[in-house]
């Protein structure tokens, strides 16, 4: 333990760099180590209800809706999400505001003190620090996004009063299994006996419902126990706790309605503890924002920034792009990580993209741009429509010179690709 050279007074970068090399494996699922350190942390008991959000896509959107709605209702929220785009502190928010680096480093020092000889991964360290900060701040509601899977994810150390499972798709197969039923069983691990679970997918794997029934967790599934109907710029939601007509959410895309409906249902389950008015629901639904999720930056050319990094999110991006009519051409800046399925990400976009600009991400897990170029050609894209650059920043520079005012530039493939665009183009975007 004394080998830690970092102290509470050191900058956040130093802590993160040290955490990255602390544990022999970057991801190691299991709750024993986290539980041991949490017991020694002696954080105050948690009085606030906890909503835990799992699933493949849409977790960040659900937390954004919950934070905006409960904030509009006058409650103090605590939100934990991952990964971040530009700053680590984006992951840990109190009342919608990122925690300060000073407060976070102090929490890291407390976790390090409590850990003694126990090794923790980067994600486990951050999760323990976040929840320690939350319980000390005594919020009204705690919103936790699962990092990976569910059953063995560090977030699952704390029992959810309501669990939301957005949808189940193919991602992280190396850890969670290859078929959707197996992945579903892992995600189902956040359920608790007697506490409601919201399934935000019309046809989820059967393993979710089976697991809930075995546990005795009441299930509310989209298309069964709750549903919605769109009428113009409003929608009607129906669930066992009642029916409500609300404003449509601002986050775009059909699947965002599924996410927002699941959130509405979860809020209904906690209505007796945390009452929320129709006005607060409308305000939250129409003010929620989430950087990098189909973020449309108008201009000439216009930019679309979307973190789609698996088949389901790429299909959703394609569906959203089809609704935007442009007179010029569409350029994609795309870079992905090597543990993803390249063909599954680019295939839904092939008919919508005229030119591909590829770069290799600055990460040990980067998938080489040249390999992605080969994948695109194998899928029938003509070589002259593909430009390969050494890195993403160069691809972004190249496309911003090349694109005409009537064109559109779509940046996608990974959180890191989007982060590169936000970092290098923040002045242009006015972010």
Short mmCIF file of C-alpha atoms in Angstrom, two decimals:
data_model
loop_
_atom_site.label_atom_id
_atom_site.label_comp_id
_atom_site.label_asym_id
_atom_site.label_seq_id
_atom_site.Cartn_x
_atom_site.Cartn_y
_atom_site.Cartn_z
CA UNK A 1 0.00 0.00 0.00
CA UNK A 2 2.83 2.42 0.79
CA UNK A 3 3.91 2.03 -2.84
CA UNK A 4 1.30 4.61 -3.90
CA UNK A 5 3.23 7.76 -4.83
CA UNK A 6 0.02 9.81 -5.26
CA UNK A 7 -1.56 11.89 -2.48
CA UNK A 8 -4.84 13.78 -2.10
CA UNK A 9 -3.01 16.98 -3.07
CA UNK A 10 -1.86 15.59 -6.43
CA UNK A 11 -3.73 16.46 -9.64
CA UNK A 12 -6.46 14.19 -10.99
CA UNK A 13 -4.28 13.13 -13.99
CA UNK A 14 -1.70 11.65 -11.60
CA UNK A 15 -4.35 9.60 -9.80
CA UNK A 16 -5.85 8.28 -13.04
CA UNK A 17 -2.45 7.37 -14.54
CA UNK A 18 -1.58 5.49 -11.34
CA UNK A 19 -4.96 3.68 -11.21
CA UNK A 20 -4.57 2.55 -14.82
CA UNK A 21 -1.48 0.50 -13.95
CA UNK A 22 -2.50 -0.57 -10.42
CA UNK A 23 -4.38 -3.75 -11.30
CA UNK A 24 -2.90 -6.58 -13.40
CA UNK A 25 -5.95 -6.65 -15.72
CA UNK A 26 -7.85 -3.55 -16.92
CA UNK A 27 -11.21 -5.31 -16.44
CA UNK A 28 -11.80 -7.95 -13.80
CA UNK A 29 -15.42 -8.62 -13.00
CA UNK A 30 -16.39 -9.66 -9.47
CA UNK A 31 -17.63 -7.91 -6.33
CA UNK A 32 -15.43 -9.42 -3.58
CA UNK A 33 -12.66 -6.80 -3.76
CA UNK A 34 -15.04 -3.85 -4.09
CA UNK A 35 -17.16 -5.13 -1.18
CA UNK A 36 -14.10 -5.55 1.06
CA UNK A 37 -12.88 -2.00 0.38
CA UNK A 38 -16.38 -0.49 0.76
CA UNK A 39 -16.76 -2.15 4.18
CA UNK A 40 -13.49 -0.56 5.30
CA UNK A 41 -14.37 2.88 3.87
CA UNK A 42 -16.95 3.45 6.63
CA UNK A 43 -18.94 5.82 4.41
CA UNK A 44 -22.20 7.02 5.96
CA UNK A 45 -25.22 4.74 5.29
CA UNK A 46 -27.14 5.46 2.09
CA UNK A 47 -30.63 6.80 2.77
CA UNK A 48 -31.56 7.80 -0.80
CA UNK A 49 -33.37 5.46 -3.21
CA UNK A 50 -31.09 4.04 -5.92
CA UNK A 51 -32.03 3.61 -9.58
CA UNK A 52 -29.55 1.38 -11.41
CA UNK A 53 -29.52 1.44 -15.23
CA UNK A 54 -28.15 -1.51 -17.21
CA UNK A 55 -28.45 -2.63 -20.83
CA UNK A 56 -26.41 -2.39 -24.02
CA UNK A 57 -27.40 1.01 -25.45
CA UNK A 58 -29.32 3.95 -24.00
CA UNK A 59 -28.00 3.79 -20.41
CA UNK A 60 -26.50 7.29 -20.57
CA UNK A 61 -29.71 8.67 -22.07
CA UNK A 62 -31.80 7.15 -19.26
CA UNK A 63 -29.57 8.71 -16.59
CA UNK A 64 -29.75 12.07 -18.43
CA UNK A 65 -33.59 11.93 -18.43
CA UNK A 66 -33.73 10.87 -14.76
CA UNK A 67 -31.32 13.62 -13.73
CA UNK A 68 -33.25 16.28 -15.69
CA UNK A 69 -36.70 15.17 -14.46
CA UNK A 70 -35.78 14.76 -10.79
CA UNK A 71 -33.82 18.03 -10.96
CA UNK A 72 -36.88 19.80 -12.41
CA UNK A 73 -38.96 18.32 -9.57
CA UNK A 74 -36.63 20.01 -7.06
CA UNK A 75 -34.73 16.91 -5.93
CA UNK A 76 -30.97 16.74 -5.48
CA UNK A 77 -29.62 14.05 -7.80
CA UNK A 78 -26.35 12.12 -7.71
CA UNK A 79 -25.40 10.54 -11.08
CA UNK A 80 -22.65 8.14 -12.03
CA UNK A 81 -22.04 7.36 -15.73
CA UNK A 82 -19.24 6.06 -17.93
CA UNK A 83 -17.20 6.44 -20.02
CA UNK A 84 -16.47 10.17 -20.23
CA UNK A 85 -15.85 12.20 -23.39
CA UNK A 86 -13.51 15.03 -22.40
CA UNK A 87 -13.13 15.10 -18.59
CA UNK A 88 -13.16 12.26 -16.07
CA UNK A 89 -15.34 14.39 -13.77
CA UNK A 90 -18.22 14.09 -16.30
CA UNK A 91 -18.77 10.64 -14.75
CA UNK A 92 -19.67 11.93 -11.26
CA UNK A 93 -22.32 14.62 -10.89
CA UNK A 94 -24.19 16.13 -7.95
CA UNK A 95 -27.35 18.13 -8.74
CA UNK A 96 -26.35 17.99 -12.42
CA UNK A 97 -22.92 19.54 -11.84
CA UNK A 98 -19.62 17.70 -12.24
CA UNK A 99 -17.80 17.04 -8.97
CA UNK A 100 -14.66 19.13 -8.49
CA UNK A 101 -11.25 17.55 -9.10
CA UNK A 102 -10.29 18.44 -5.51
CA UNK A 103 -13.27 16.60 -4.02
CA UNK A 104 -12.64 13.63 -6.31
CA UNK A 105 -8.94 13.37 -5.40
CA UNK A 106 -9.87 13.49 -1.70
CA UNK A 107 -12.32 10.59 -2.31
CA UNK A 108 -9.61 8.68 -4.22
CA UNK A 109 -7.29 9.13 -1.22
CA UNK A 110 -10.00 7.74 1.12
CA UNK A 111 -10.51 4.73 -1.17
CA UNK A 112 -6.75 4.16 -1.36
CA UNK A 113 -6.47 4.31 2.42
CA UNK A 114 -9.30 1.78 2.85
CA UNK A 115 -8.01 -0.52 0.13
CA UNK A 116 -4.82 -1.50 2.03
CA UNK A 117 -3.39 -4.39 -0.02
CA UNK A 118 -6.52 -4.97 -2.12
CA UNK A 119 -5.99 -4.38 -5.82
CA UNK A 120 -8.71 -2.43 -7.65
CA UNK A 121 -9.32 -1.76 -11.35
CA UNK A 122 -9.64 1.80 -12.72
CA UNK A 123 -13.44 1.42 -12.91
CA UNK A 124 -13.73 -0.02 -9.39
CA UNK A 125 -11.65 2.82 -7.95
CA UNK A 126 -13.87 5.39 -9.65
CA UNK A 127 -17.09 3.65 -8.60
CA UNK A 128 -16.10 3.47 -4.92
CA UNK A 129 -15.03 7.14 -4.96
CA UNK A 130 -18.29 8.20 -6.65
CA UNK A 131 -20.60 6.39 -4.22
CA UNK A 132 -18.52 7.59 -1.26
CA UNK A 133 -18.98 11.19 -2.49
CA UNK A 134 -22.69 10.56 -3.06
CA UNK A 135 -23.54 9.18 0.37
CA UNK A 136 -21.59 12.01 2.05
CA UNK A 137 -23.57 14.58 0.01
CA UNK A 138 -26.88 13.02 1.18
CA UNK A 139 -28.79 13.44 -2.13
CA UNK A 140 -32.50 12.69 -2.67
CA UNK A 141 -31.88 10.04 -5.33
CA UNK A 142 -28.82 8.14 -6.63
CA UNK A 143 -28.59 7.20 -10.32
CA UNK A 144 -26.02 4.54 -11.20
CA UNK A 145 -25.10 3.42 -14.72
CA UNK A 146 -23.68 -0.09 -15.02
CA UNK A 147 -20.21 -0.12 -16.58
CA UNK A 148 -20.22 -3.57 -18.14
CA UNK A 149 -22.78 -6.36 -17.84
CA UNK A 150 -24.52 -6.18 -14.47
CA UNK A 151 -24.19 -9.16 -12.16
CA UNK A 152 -20.45 -8.70 -11.45
CA UNK A 153 -20.14 -4.98 -12.25
CA UNK A 154 -18.85 -2.81 -9.37
CA UNK A 155 -22.06 -0.72 -9.42
CA UNK A 156 -24.04 -3.84 -8.45
CA UNK A 157 -22.56 -3.77 -4.93
CA UNK A 158 -25.38 -1.35 -4.04
CA UNK A 159 -28.94 -2.68 -4.28
CA UNK A 160 -31.22 -0.87 -6.69
CA UNK A 161 -34.67 0.18 -5.46
CA UNK A 162 -35.67 0.20 -9.13
CA UNK A 163 -33.63 -1.41 -11.94
CA UNK A 164 -33.92 -0.33 -15.58
CA UNK A 165 -32.58 -2.63 -18.31
CA UNK A 166 -32.75 -0.65 -21.54
CA UNK A 167 -32.13 -3.35 -24.15
CA UNK A 168 -29.83 -6.28 -24.81
CA UNK A 169 -27.51 -6.29 -27.82
CA UNK A 170 -24.13 -7.66 -28.85
CA UNK A 171 -21.32 -5.90 -27.00
CA UNK A 172 -18.45 -6.99 -24.73
CA UNK A 173 -18.94 -10.65 -25.76
CA UNK A 174 -15.51 -11.58 -24.39
CA UNK A 175 -16.85 -10.93 -20.87
CA UNK A 176 -20.58 -11.48 -21.19
CA UNK A 177 -21.01 -14.38 -23.64
CA UNK A 178 -21.97 -14.59 -27.30
CA UNK A 179 -25.70 -15.18 -27.34
CA UNK A 180 -28.32 -12.69 -26.17
CA UNK A 181 -29.80 -15.07 -23.56
CA UNK A 182 -26.40 -15.39 -21.83
CA UNK A 183 -25.78 -11.63 -22.05
CA UNK A 184 -29.33 -11.12 -20.69
CA UNK A 185 -28.56 -13.28 -17.63
CA UNK A 186 -25.51 -11.12 -16.86
CA UNK A 187 -27.53 -7.89 -17.23
CA UNK A 188 -30.31 -9.37 -15.05
CA UNK A 189 -27.87 -9.45 -12.12
CA UNK A 190 -28.90 -5.92 -11.07
CA UNK A 191 -32.42 -7.10 -10.16
CA UNK A 192 -33.37 -7.50 -6.48
CA UNK A 193 -36.13 -9.57 -4.83
CA UNK A 194 -39.37 -7.64 -4.42
CA UNK A 195 -38.05 -4.55 -6.21
CA UNK A 196 -39.38 -3.51 -9.61
CA UNK A 197 -37.39 -3.99 -12.80
CA UNK A 198 -38.23 -2.03 -15.95
CA UNK A 199 -37.46 -3.71 -19.29
CA UNK A 200 -37.23 -1.00 -21.96
CA UNK A 201 -37.24 -3.39 -24.93
CA UNK A 202 -40.27 -4.91 -26.64
CA UNK A 203 -38.69 -8.32 -27.19
CA UNK A 204 -35.93 -8.77 -24.62
CA UNK A 205 -34.20 -12.13 -24.12
CA UNK A 206 -36.45 -14.53 -22.17
CA UNK A 207 -33.68 -14.95 -19.57
CA UNK A 208 -34.50 -11.49 -18.14
CA UNK A 209 -38.11 -12.30 -17.30
CA UNK A 210 -37.20 -15.81 -16.09
CA UNK A 211 -34.59 -14.39 -13.73
CA UNK A 212 -37.03 -11.76 -12.41
CA UNK A 213 -39.69 -14.42 -11.77
CA UNK A 214 -37.20 -16.65 -9.93
CA UNK A 215 -36.17 -13.69 -7.75
CA UNK A 216 -39.68 -12.41 -7.16
CA UNK A 217 -38.91 -9.03 -8.76
CA UNK A 218 -42.01 -7.40 -10.30
CA UNK A 219 -41.46 -6.82 -14.05
CA UNK A 220 -42.72 -3.91 -16.12
CA UNK A 221 -41.91 -4.58 -19.77
CA UNK A 222 -42.38 -2.20 -22.70
CA UNK A 223 -45.23 -3.44 -24.88
CA UNK A 224 -46.65 -5.57 -22.03
CA UNK A 225 -47.13 -3.83 -18.68
CA UNK A 226 -46.43 -0.34 -20.05
CA UNK A 227 -46.48 1.30 -23.47
CA UNK A 228 -46.82 4.59 -25.31
CA UNK A 229 -48.46 6.10 -28.35
CA UNK A 230 -47.17 9.17 -30.23
CA UNK A 231 -49.73 11.81 -31.18
CA UNK A 232 -48.21 14.79 -32.99
CA UNK A 233 -45.73 16.49 -30.68
CA UNK A 234 -47.04 14.72 -27.59
CA UNK A 235 -47.24 11.12 -26.47
CA UNK A 236 -49.51 9.11 -24.23
CA UNK A 237 -47.90 6.73 -21.75
CA UNK A 238 -49.78 3.95 -19.98
CA UNK A 239 -48.61 1.78 -17.06
CA UNK A 240 -50.15 0.08 -14.01
CA UNK A 241 -49.69 3.31 -12.05
CA UNK A 242 -51.72 5.35 -14.53
CA UNK A 243 -51.79 7.16 -17.87
CA UNK A 244 -50.11 10.46 -18.72
CA UNK A 245 -49.90 12.73 -21.76
CA UNK A 246 -46.48 14.37 -22.01
CA UNK A 247 -44.24 16.41 -24.28
CA UNK A 248 -42.00 14.37 -26.60
CA UNK A 249 -38.39 14.06 -25.42
CA UNK A 250 -35.72 16.20 -27.08
CA UNK A 251 -33.17 13.39 -27.55
CA UNK A 252 -33.82 12.17 -31.09
CA UNK A 253 -34.61 8.71 -32.42
CA UNK A 254 -37.30 6.06 -31.96
CA UNK A 255 -35.26 4.18 -29.37
CA UNK A 256 -35.10 7.38 -27.28
CA UNK A 257 -38.85 7.07 -26.80
CA UNK A 258 -38.30 3.54 -25.45
CA UNK A 259 -35.64 4.90 -23.05
CA UNK A 260 -37.78 7.84 -21.91
CA UNK A 261 -40.81 5.56 -21.42
CA UNK A 262 -38.72 3.23 -19.24
CA UNK A 263 -37.60 6.25 -17.19
CA UNK A 264 -41.21 7.45 -16.81
CA UNK A 265 -42.12 3.98 -15.57
CA UNK A 266 -39.25 3.91 -13.03
CA UNK A 267 -40.26 7.33 -11.70
CA UNK A 268 -43.81 5.99 -11.32
CA UNK A 269 -42.48 3.12 -9.19
CA UNK A 270 -40.88 5.62 -6.78
CA UNK A 271 -43.75 8.12 -6.89
CA UNK A 272 -44.73 7.52 -3.23
CA UNK A 273 -41.15 8.29 -2.05
CA UNK A 274 -40.26 10.97 -4.62
CA UNK A 275 -43.43 12.54 -6.05
CA UNK A 276 -42.94 14.09 -9.52
CA UNK A 277 -45.50 16.37 -11.20
CA UNK A 278 -46.47 16.37 -14.88
CA UNK A 279 -44.81 19.79 -15.21
CA UNK A 280 -41.47 18.41 -13.92
CA UNK A 281 -41.74 15.42 -16.28
CA UNK A 282 -42.33 17.73 -19.26
CA UNK A 283 -39.52 20.06 -18.25
CA UNK A 284 -37.06 17.17 -17.81
CA UNK A 285 -38.02 15.38 -21.03
CA UNK A 286 -37.57 18.56 -23.07
CA UNK A 287 -34.36 19.77 -21.40
CA UNK A 288 -32.33 16.54 -21.09
CA UNK A 289 -29.17 16.63 -23.16
CA UNK A 290 -26.38 14.17 -23.73
CA UNK A 291 -23.20 15.12 -25.61
CA UNK A 292 -22.16 12.70 -28.35
CA UNK A 293 -25.56 10.98 -28.73
CA UNK A 294 -26.83 12.01 -32.16
CA UNK A 295 -25.60 15.52 -31.40
CA UNK A 296 -26.55 17.68 -34.39
CA UNK A 297 -24.32 20.73 -34.82
CA UNK A 298 -25.95 22.88 -37.49
CA UNK A 299 -23.75 24.94 -39.78
CA UNK A 300 -22.33 24.72 -43.29
CA UNK A 301 -21.35 21.92 -43.47
CA UNK A 302 -23.41 20.47 -40.61
CA UNK A 303 -21.91 17.91 -38.22
CA UNK A 304 -23.51 14.88 -36.54
CA UNK A 305 -21.61 13.40 -33.62
CA UNK A 306 -22.67 9.97 -32.39
CA UNK A 307 -20.82 7.41 -30.25
CA UNK A 308 -22.37 4.38 -32.06
CA UNK A 309 -19.93 1.51 -31.39
CA UNK A 310 -22.02 -1.62 -31.90
CA UNK A 311 -24.58 -2.96 -34.34
CA UNK A 312 -27.69 -1.75 -32.50
CA UNK A 313 -26.43 1.82 -32.01
CA UNK A 314 -25.24 1.98 -35.66
CA UNK A 315 -28.74 0.90 -36.82
CA UNK A 316 -30.23 3.68 -34.65
CA UNK A 317 -27.78 6.22 -36.09
CA UNK A 318 -28.74 5.15 -39.64
CA UNK A 319 -32.45 5.52 -38.78
CA UNK A 320 -31.81 9.04 -37.47
CA UNK A 321 -29.69 10.04 -40.49
CA UNK A 322 -32.50 8.97 -42.85
CA UNK A 323 -34.74 11.62 -41.28
CA UNK A 324 -32.25 14.40 -42.15
CA UNK A 325 -32.44 15.42 -45.79
CA UNK A 326 -29.27 17.03 -47.15
CA UNK A 327 -28.58 18.43 -50.63
CA UNK A 328 -24.84 17.75 -50.58
CA UNK A 329 -22.80 14.66 -49.81
CA UNK A 330 -22.31 12.87 -46.53
CA UNK A 331 -18.81 12.28 -45.16
CA UNK A 332 -18.13 9.88 -42.30
CA UNK A 333 -15.16 10.18 -39.96
CA UNK A 334 -14.92 6.73 -38.42
CA UNK A 335 -12.50 5.02 -36.04
CA UNK A 336 -13.19 2.02 -33.81
CA UNK A 337 -11.63 -0.17 -31.13
CA UNK A 338 -10.34 -3.67 -31.86
CA UNK A 339 -12.77 -5.47 -29.52
CA UNK A 340 -15.74 -4.31 -31.63
CA UNK A 341 -17.23 -5.84 -34.78
CA UNK A 342 -16.20 -3.45 -37.60
CA UNK A 343 -18.63 -4.78 -40.24
CA UNK A 344 -21.58 -4.61 -37.81
CA UNK A 345 -20.86 -0.91 -37.15
CA UNK A 346 -20.35 0.25 -40.76
CA UNK A 347 -22.90 -1.94 -42.58
CA UNK A 348 -26.04 -0.02 -41.49
CA UNK A 349 -24.38 3.22 -42.69
CA UNK A 350 -23.13 2.11 -46.13
CA UNK A 351 -26.10 3.40 -48.13
CA UNK A 352 -26.02 6.76 -46.33
CA UNK A 353 -22.31 7.68 -46.58
CA UNK A 354 -20.63 8.99 -49.76
CA UNK A 355 -17.05 9.31 -48.45
CA UNK A 356 -15.25 7.55 -45.59
CA UNK A 357 -12.39 9.24 -43.70
CA UNK A 358 -10.62 6.79 -41.43
CA UNK A 359 -8.05 7.26 -38.68
CA UNK A 360 -6.50 5.04 -36.03
CA UNK A 361 -7.48 5.90 -32.44
CA UNK A 362 -4.88 6.87 -29.88
CA UNK A 363 -5.41 3.77 -27.72
CA UNK A 364 -3.71 0.42 -27.17
CA UNK A 365 -7.09 -1.09 -28.18
CA UNK A 366 -7.24 0.82 -31.51
CA UNK A 367 -8.35 -1.02 -34.66
CA UNK A 368 -6.01 0.05 -37.49
CA UNK A 369 -7.58 2.43 -40.04
CA UNK A 370 -6.03 0.39 -42.88
CA UNK A 371 -7.86 -2.73 -41.64
CA UNK A 372 -11.15 -0.80 -41.50
CA UNK A 373 -10.50 0.39 -45.08
CA UNK A 374 -10.14 -3.27 -46.14
CA UNK A 375 -13.40 -4.12 -44.35
CA UNK A 376 -15.23 -1.33 -46.21
CA UNK A 377 -13.85 -2.48 -49.57
CA UNK A 378 -14.90 -6.06 -48.77
CA UNK A 379 -18.42 -4.66 -48.21
CA UNK A 380 -18.35 -3.08 -51.68
CA UNK A 381 -17.20 0.51 -51.01
CA UNK A 382 -15.06 1.79 -53.91
CA UNK A 383 -11.43 2.52 -52.86
CA UNK A 384 -11.63 6.11 -54.15
CA UNK A 385 -14.40 6.79 -51.60
CA UNK A 386 -12.08 5.83 -48.70
CA UNK A 387 -9.35 8.07 -47.25
CA UNK A 388 -6.99 6.66 -44.63
CA UNK A 389 -5.13 8.99 -42.25
CA UNK A 390 -2.65 8.11 -39.51
CA UNK A 391 -4.89 9.43 -36.75
CA UNK A 392 -8.42 10.70 -36.17
CA UNK A 393 -7.33 14.34 -35.78
CA UNK A 394 -5.82 14.22 -39.30
CA UNK A 395 -9.02 12.68 -40.71
CA UNK A 396 -11.05 15.47 -39.05
CA UNK A 397 -8.74 18.15 -40.48
CA UNK A 398 -8.89 16.57 -43.93
CA UNK A 399 -12.69 16.35 -44.03
CA UNK A 400 -13.23 19.88 -42.70
CA UNK A 401 -11.16 21.25 -45.64
CA UNK A 402 -12.82 18.95 -48.19
CA UNK A 403 -16.50 19.18 -47.22
CA UNK A 404 -18.69 21.66 -49.09
CA UNK A 405 -21.23 23.92 -47.29
CA UNK A 406 -24.19 21.69 -48.36
CA UNK A 407 -22.45 18.54 -47.10
CA UNK A 408 -22.78 16.77 -43.77
CA UNK A 409 -20.00 15.26 -41.66
CA UNK A 410 -20.85 12.30 -39.42
CA UNK A 411 -18.34 11.40 -36.68
CA UNK A 412 -18.86 7.93 -35.22
CA UNK A 413 -17.49 4.51 -34.22
CA UNK A 414 -16.38 5.06 -30.63
CA UNK A 415 -16.50 7.36 -27.60
CA UNK A 416 -12.84 8.13 -28.38
CA UNK A 417 -13.66 9.18 -31.97
CA UNK A 418 -16.33 11.58 -30.72
CA UNK A 419 -14.01 12.88 -27.98
CA UNK A 420 -11.37 13.66 -30.63
CA UNK A 421 -13.93 15.67 -32.63
CA UNK A 422 -15.17 17.56 -29.57
CA UNK A 423 -11.59 18.26 -28.45
CA UNK A 424 -10.24 19.48 -31.81
CA UNK A 425 -13.38 21.26 -33.03
CA UNK A 426 -14.75 22.75 -29.80
CA UNK A 427 -14.15 26.34 -30.98
CA UNK A 428 -16.04 25.71 -34.24
CA UNK A 429 -18.91 24.00 -32.42
CA UNK A 430 -19.06 26.66 -29.71
CA UNK A 431 -18.92 23.93 -27.04
#
